[in-house]
mmCIF file of C-alpha atoms and ligand atoms in Angstrom:
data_model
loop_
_atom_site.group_PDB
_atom_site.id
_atom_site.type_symbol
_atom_site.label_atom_id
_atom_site.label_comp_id
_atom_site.label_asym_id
_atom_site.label_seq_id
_atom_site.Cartn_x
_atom_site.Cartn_y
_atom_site.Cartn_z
ATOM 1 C CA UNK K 9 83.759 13.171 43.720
ATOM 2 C CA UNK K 10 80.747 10.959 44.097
ATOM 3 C CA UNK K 11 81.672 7.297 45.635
ATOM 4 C CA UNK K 12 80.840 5.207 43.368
ATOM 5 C CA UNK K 13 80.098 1.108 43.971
ATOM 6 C CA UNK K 14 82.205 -1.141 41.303
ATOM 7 C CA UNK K 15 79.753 -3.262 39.698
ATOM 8 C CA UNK K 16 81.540 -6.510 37.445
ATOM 9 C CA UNK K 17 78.900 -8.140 34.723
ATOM 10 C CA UNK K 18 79.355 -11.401 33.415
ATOM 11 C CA UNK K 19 77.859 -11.716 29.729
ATOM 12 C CA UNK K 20 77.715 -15.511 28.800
ATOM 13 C CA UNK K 21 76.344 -14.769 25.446
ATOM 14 C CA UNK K 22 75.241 -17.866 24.081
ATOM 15 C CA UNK K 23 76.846 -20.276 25.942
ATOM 16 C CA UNK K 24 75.871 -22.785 28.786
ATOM 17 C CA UNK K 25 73.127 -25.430 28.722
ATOM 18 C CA UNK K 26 71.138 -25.193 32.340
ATOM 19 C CA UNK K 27 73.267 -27.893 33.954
ATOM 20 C CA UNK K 28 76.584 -26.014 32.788
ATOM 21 C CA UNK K 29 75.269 -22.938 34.051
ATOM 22 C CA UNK K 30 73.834 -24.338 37.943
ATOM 23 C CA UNK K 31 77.042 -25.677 38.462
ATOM 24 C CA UNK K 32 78.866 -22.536 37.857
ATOM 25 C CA UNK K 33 76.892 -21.015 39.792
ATOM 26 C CA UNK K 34 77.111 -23.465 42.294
ATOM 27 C CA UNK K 35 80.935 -22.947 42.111
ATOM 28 C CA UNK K 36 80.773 -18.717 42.124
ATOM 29 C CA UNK K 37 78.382 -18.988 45.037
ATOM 30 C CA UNK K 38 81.183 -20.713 46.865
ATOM 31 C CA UNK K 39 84.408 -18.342 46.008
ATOM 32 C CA UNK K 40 82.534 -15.412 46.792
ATOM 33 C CA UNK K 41 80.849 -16.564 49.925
ATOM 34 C CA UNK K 42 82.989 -13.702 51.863
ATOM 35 C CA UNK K 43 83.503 -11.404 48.229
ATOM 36 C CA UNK K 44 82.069 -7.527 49.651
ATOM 37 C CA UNK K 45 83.462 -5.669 46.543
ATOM 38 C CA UNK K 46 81.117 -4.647 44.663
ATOM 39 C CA UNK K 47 78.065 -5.890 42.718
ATOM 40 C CA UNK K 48 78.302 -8.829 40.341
ATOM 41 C CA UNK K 49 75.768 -9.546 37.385
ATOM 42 C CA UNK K 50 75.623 -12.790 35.998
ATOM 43 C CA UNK K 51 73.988 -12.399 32.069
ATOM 44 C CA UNK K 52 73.158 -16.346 31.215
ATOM 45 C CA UNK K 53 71.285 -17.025 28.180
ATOM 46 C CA UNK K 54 67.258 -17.028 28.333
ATOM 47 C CA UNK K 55 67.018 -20.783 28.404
ATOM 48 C CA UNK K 56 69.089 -20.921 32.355
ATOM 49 C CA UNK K 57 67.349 -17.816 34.065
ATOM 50 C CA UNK K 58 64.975 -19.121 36.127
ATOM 51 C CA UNK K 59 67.490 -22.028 37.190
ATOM 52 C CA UNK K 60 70.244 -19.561 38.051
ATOM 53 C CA UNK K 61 67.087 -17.307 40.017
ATOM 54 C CA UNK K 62 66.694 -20.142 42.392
ATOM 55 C CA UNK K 63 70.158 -20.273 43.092
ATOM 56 C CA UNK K 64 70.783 -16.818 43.959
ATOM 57 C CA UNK K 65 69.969 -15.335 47.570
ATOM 58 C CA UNK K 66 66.822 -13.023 47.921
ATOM 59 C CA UNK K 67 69.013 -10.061 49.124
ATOM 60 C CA UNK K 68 72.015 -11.168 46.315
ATOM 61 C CA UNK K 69 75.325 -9.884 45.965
ATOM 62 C CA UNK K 70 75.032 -11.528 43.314
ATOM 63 C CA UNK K 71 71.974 -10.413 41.316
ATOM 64 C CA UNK K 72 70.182 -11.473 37.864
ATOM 65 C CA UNK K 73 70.631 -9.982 34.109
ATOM 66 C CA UNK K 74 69.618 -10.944 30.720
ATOM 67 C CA UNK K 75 71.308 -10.176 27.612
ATOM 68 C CA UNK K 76 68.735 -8.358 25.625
ATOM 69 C CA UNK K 77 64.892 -7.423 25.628
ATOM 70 C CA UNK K 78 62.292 -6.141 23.144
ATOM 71 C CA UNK K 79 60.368 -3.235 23.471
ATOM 72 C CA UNK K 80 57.213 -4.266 23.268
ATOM 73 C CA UNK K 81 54.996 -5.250 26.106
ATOM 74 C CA UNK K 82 53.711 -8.406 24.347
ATOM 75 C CA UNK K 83 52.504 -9.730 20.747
ATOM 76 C CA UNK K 84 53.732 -10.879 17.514
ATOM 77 C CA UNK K 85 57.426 -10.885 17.758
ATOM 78 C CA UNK K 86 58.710 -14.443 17.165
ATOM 79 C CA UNK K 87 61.810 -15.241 19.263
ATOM 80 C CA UNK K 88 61.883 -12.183 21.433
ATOM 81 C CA UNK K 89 61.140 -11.786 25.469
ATOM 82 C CA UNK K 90 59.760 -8.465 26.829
ATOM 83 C CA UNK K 91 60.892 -7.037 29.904
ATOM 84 C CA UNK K 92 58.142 -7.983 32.016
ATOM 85 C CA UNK K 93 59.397 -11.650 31.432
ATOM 86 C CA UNK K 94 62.909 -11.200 32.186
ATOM 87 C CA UNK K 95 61.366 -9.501 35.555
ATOM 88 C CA UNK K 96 59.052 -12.634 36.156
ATOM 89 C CA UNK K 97 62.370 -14.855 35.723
ATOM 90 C CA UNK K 98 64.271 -12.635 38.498
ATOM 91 C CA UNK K 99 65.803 -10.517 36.171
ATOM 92 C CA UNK K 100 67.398 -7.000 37.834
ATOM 93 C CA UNK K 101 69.784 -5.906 34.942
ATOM 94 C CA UNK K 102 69.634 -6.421 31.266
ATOM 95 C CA UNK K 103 72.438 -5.880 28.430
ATOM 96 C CA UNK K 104 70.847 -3.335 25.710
ATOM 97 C CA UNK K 105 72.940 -2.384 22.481
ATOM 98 C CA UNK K 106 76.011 -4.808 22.998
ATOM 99 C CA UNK K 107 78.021 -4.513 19.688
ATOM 100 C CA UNK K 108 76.971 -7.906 18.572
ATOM 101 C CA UNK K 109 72.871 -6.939 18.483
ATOM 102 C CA UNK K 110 74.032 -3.583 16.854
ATOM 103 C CA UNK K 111 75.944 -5.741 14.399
ATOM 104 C CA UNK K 112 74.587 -9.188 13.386
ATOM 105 C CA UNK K 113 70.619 -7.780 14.709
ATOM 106 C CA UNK K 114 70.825 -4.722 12.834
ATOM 107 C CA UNK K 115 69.497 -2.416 16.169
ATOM 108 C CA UNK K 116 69.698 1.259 15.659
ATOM 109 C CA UNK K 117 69.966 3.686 18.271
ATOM 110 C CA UNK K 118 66.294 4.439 18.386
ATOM 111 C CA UNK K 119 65.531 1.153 18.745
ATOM 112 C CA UNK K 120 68.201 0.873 21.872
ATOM 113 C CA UNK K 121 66.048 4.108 23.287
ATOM 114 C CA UNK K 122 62.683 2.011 23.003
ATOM 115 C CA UNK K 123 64.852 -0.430 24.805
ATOM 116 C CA UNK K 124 65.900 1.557 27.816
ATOM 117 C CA UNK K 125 62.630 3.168 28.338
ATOM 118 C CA UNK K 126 61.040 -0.473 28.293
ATOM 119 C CA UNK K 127 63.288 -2.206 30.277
ATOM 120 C CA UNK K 128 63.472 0.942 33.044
ATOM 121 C CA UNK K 129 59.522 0.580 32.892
ATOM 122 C CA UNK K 130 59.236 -2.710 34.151
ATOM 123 C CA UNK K 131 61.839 -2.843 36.747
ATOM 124 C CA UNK K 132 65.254 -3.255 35.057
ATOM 125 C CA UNK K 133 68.272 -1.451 35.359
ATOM 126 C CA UNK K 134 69.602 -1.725 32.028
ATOM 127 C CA UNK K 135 73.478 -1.783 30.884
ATOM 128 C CA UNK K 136 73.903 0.564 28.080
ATOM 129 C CA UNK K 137 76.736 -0.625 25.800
ATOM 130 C CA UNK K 138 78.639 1.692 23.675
ATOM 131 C CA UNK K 139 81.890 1.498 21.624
ATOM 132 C CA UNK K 140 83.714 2.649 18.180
ATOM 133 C CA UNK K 141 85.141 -0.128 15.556
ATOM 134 C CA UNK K 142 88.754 -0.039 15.031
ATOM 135 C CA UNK K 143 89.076 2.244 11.845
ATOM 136 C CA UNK K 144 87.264 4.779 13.899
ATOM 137 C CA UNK K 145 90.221 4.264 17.194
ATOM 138 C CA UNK K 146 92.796 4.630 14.601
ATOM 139 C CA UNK K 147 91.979 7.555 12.579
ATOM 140 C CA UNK K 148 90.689 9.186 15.999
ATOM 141 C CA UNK K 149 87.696 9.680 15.695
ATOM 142 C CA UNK K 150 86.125 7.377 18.286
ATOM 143 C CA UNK K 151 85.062 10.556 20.779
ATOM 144 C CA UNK K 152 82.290 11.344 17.718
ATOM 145 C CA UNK K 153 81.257 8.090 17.722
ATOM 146 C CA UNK K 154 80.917 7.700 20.883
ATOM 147 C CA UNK K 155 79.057 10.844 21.277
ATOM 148 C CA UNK K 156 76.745 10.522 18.562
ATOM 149 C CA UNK K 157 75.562 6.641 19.587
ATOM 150 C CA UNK K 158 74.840 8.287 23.626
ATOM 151 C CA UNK K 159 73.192 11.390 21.943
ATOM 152 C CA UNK K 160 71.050 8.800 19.235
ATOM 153 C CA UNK K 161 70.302 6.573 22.259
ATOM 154 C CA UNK K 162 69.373 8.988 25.106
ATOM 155 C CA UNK K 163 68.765 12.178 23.772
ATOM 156 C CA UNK K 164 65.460 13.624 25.503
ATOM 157 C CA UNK K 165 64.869 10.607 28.014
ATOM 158 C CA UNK K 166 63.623 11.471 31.514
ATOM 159 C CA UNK K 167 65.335 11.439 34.454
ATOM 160 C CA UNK K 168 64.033 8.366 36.110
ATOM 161 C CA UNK K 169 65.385 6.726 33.351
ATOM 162 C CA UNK K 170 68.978 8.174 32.726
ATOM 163 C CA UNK K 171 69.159 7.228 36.684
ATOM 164 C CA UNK K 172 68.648 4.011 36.081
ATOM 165 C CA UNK K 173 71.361 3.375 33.150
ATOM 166 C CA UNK K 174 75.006 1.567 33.860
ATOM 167 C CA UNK K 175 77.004 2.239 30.771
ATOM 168 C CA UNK K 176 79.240 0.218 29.396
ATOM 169 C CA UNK K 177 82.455 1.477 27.319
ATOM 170 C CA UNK K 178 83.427 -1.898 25.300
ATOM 171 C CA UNK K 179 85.642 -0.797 22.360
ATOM 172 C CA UNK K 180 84.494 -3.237 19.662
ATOM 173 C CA UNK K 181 88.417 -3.989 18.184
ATOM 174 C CA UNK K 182 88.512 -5.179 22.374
ATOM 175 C CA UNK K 183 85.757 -7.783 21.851
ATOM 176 C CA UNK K 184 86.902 -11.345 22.403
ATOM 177 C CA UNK K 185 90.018 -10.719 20.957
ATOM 178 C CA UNK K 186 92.092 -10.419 23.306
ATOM 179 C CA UNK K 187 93.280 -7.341 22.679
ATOM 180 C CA UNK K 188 91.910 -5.142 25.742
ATOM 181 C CA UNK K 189 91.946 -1.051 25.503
ATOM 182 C CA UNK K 190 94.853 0.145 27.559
ATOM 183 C CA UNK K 191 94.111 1.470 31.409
ATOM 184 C CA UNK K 192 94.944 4.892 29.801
ATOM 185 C CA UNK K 193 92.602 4.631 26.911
ATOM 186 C CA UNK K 194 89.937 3.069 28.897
ATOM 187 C CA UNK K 195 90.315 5.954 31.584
ATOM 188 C CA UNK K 196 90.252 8.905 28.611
ATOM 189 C CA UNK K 197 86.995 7.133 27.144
ATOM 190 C CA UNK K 198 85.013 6.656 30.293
ATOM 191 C CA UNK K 199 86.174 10.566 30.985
ATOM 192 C CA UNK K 200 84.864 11.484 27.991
ATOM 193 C CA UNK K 201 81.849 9.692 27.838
ATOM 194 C CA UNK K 202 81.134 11.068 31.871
ATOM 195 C CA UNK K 203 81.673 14.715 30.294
ATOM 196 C CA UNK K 204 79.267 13.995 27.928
ATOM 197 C CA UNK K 205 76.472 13.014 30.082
ATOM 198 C CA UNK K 206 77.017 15.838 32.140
ATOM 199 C CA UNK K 207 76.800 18.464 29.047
ATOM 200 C CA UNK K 208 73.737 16.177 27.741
ATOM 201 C CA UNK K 209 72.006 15.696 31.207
ATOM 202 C CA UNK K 210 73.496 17.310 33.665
ATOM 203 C CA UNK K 211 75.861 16.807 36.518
ATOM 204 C CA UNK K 212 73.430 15.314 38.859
ATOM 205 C CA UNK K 213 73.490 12.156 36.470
ATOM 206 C CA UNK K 214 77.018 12.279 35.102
ATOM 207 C CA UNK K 215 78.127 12.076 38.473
ATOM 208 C CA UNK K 216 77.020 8.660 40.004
ATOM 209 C CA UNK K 217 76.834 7.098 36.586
ATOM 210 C CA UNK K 218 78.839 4.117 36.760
ATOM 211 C CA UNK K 219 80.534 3.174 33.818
ATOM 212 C CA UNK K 220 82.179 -0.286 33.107
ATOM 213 C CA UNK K 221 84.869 -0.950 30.699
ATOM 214 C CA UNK K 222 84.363 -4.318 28.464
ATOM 215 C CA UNK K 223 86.637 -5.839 25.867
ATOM 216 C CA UNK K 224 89.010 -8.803 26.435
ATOM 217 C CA UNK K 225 89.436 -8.311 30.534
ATOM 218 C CA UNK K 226 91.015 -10.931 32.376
ATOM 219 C CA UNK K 227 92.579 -11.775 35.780
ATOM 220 C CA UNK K 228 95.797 -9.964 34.270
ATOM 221 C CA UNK K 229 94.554 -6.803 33.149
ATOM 222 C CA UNK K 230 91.021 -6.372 35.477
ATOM 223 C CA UNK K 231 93.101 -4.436 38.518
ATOM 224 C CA UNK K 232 94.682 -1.856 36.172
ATOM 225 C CA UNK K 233 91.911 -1.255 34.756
ATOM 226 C CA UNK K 234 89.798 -0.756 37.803
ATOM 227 C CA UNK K 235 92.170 1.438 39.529
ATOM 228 C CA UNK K 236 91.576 4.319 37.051
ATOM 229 C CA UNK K 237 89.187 6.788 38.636
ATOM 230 C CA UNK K 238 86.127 6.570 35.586
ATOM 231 C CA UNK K 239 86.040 2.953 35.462
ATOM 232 C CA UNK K 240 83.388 1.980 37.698
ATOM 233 C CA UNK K 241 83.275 -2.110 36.896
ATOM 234 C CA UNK K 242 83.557 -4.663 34.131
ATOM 235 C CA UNK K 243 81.980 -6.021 31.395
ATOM 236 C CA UNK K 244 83.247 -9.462 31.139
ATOM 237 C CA UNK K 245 82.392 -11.657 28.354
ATOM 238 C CA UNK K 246 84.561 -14.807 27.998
ATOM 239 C CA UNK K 247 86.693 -14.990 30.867
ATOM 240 C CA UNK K 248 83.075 -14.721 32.519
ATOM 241 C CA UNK K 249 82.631 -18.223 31.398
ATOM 242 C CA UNK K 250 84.788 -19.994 33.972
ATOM 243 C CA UNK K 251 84.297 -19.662 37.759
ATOM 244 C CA UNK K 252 88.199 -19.371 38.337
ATOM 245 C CA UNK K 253 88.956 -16.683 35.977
ATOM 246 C CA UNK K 254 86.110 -14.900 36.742
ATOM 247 C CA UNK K 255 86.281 -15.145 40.701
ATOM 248 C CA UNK K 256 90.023 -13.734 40.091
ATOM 249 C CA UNK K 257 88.392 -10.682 37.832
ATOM 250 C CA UNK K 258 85.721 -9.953 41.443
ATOM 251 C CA UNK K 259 88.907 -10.310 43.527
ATOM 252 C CA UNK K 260 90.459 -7.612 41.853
ATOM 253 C CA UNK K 261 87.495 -5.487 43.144
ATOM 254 C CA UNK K 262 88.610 -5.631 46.460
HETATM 255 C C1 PEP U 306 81.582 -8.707 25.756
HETATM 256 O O1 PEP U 306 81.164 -9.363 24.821
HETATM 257 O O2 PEP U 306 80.811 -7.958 26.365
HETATM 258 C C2 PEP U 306 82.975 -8.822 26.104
HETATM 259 C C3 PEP U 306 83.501 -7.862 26.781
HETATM 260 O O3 PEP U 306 83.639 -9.974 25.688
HETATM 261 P P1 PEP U 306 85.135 -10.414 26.041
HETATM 262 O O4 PEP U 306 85.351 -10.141 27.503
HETATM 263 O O5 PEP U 306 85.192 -11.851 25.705
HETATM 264 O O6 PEP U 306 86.033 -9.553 25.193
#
């Protein structure tokens, strides 16, 4: 089996002015001064990127993402931020296709694939969310769901691409409600989502893809989740929001 490293996202959403967000940073930079788990993303909004790039250390264990991207290069897109300026603001990582921009955005699979391919192009190793509503977990059906929005989303795209990706399995009834998928039904998801790659790409990506689980994780549930042998990290929304909670979620890595 490939070794895999954990890697543990914080998504802010849209939350934190630029003061709010330096001085938890300020803070994380402190608890993990001696942290050598894993890799940790910190997702702030837009607004506190460049003040959270000047925090972090040039060779970072603790590295830069943004929350979303548009495909285009440039032009007339009012409110949106290409990749090449979330790379000029320090950017590494970047969320594409979390359930809220599929929801409340409207963003279709093919426009997630425009996504990917941008974001890959200019530098950014993007973090691929996926995830079935609840009616879809309850009558079952969540493995053709899942399927069809990796099929919709990477069907055909090269390999320097699908390389790139860190998926994220964050079943949508999990969101923010704290209600968090089980360490057994995480664990048959991220199986089934790593046999999928590997029938739709091949074993040589399905392998070393690193797949985090996201949906109401906290200091209680983050080691049981971890321990199970397809979940490769964390997607952490609210509990990413305090540097307590969250530093408990890294030490979990360990
Ligand atoms: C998220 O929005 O990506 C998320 C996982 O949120 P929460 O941890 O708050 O459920």
């Amino acid at each position: 089996m490939t070794a895999r490293t954990k890697i543990v996202a914080g998504n802010w959403k849209m939350n934190k002015t630029v003061a709010e967000a330096i001085s938890l940073v300020e803070q994380l930079k402190k608890d993990l001064a001696a942290f050598s788990g894993g890799e940790v993303v910190l997702c702030p909004p837009f607004t506190a990127l460049a003040s959270v790039a000047k925090l972090l250390p040039t060779s970072p264990r603790i590295q830069l993402g943004a929350q979303n991207l548009h495909p285009a290069a440039q032009g007339a897109f009012t409110g949106e931020i290409s990749a090449t300026m979330l790379r000029e603001a320090g950017c590494r990582f970047v969320i594409v296709g979390h359930s809220e921009r599929r929801r409340y955005f409207g963003e279709t699979d093919a426009f997630l694939r425009e996504k990917l391919l941008a974001a890959v192009a200019a530098g950014l190793r993007p973090i691929f969310c996926v995830g079935e509503e609840l009616p879809d977990r309850e009558s079952g059906r969540w493995p053709i769901h899942l399927r069809s929005q990796l099929q919709g989303a990477l069907h055909g795209l090269p390999v320097e691409v699908l390389s790139e990706i860190i998926l994220a399995y964050e079943p949508v009834w999990a969101i923010g409600t704290g209600r968090n998928a089980t360490p057994e039904q995480a664990q048959e998801a991220h199986a089934l989502l790593r046999k999928e790659m590997e029938i739709l790409h091949g074993a040589s990506i399905a392998s070393p893809l690193r797949i985090q689980y996201g949906g109401s994780v906290t200091p209680q549930n983050a080691r049981a989740l971890l321990i199970q042998p397809d979940v490769d990290g964390l997607l952490v929304g609210g509990a990413s929001l305090n540097a307590e909670s969250f530093t408990s979620i890294l030490l979990s890595v360990e």
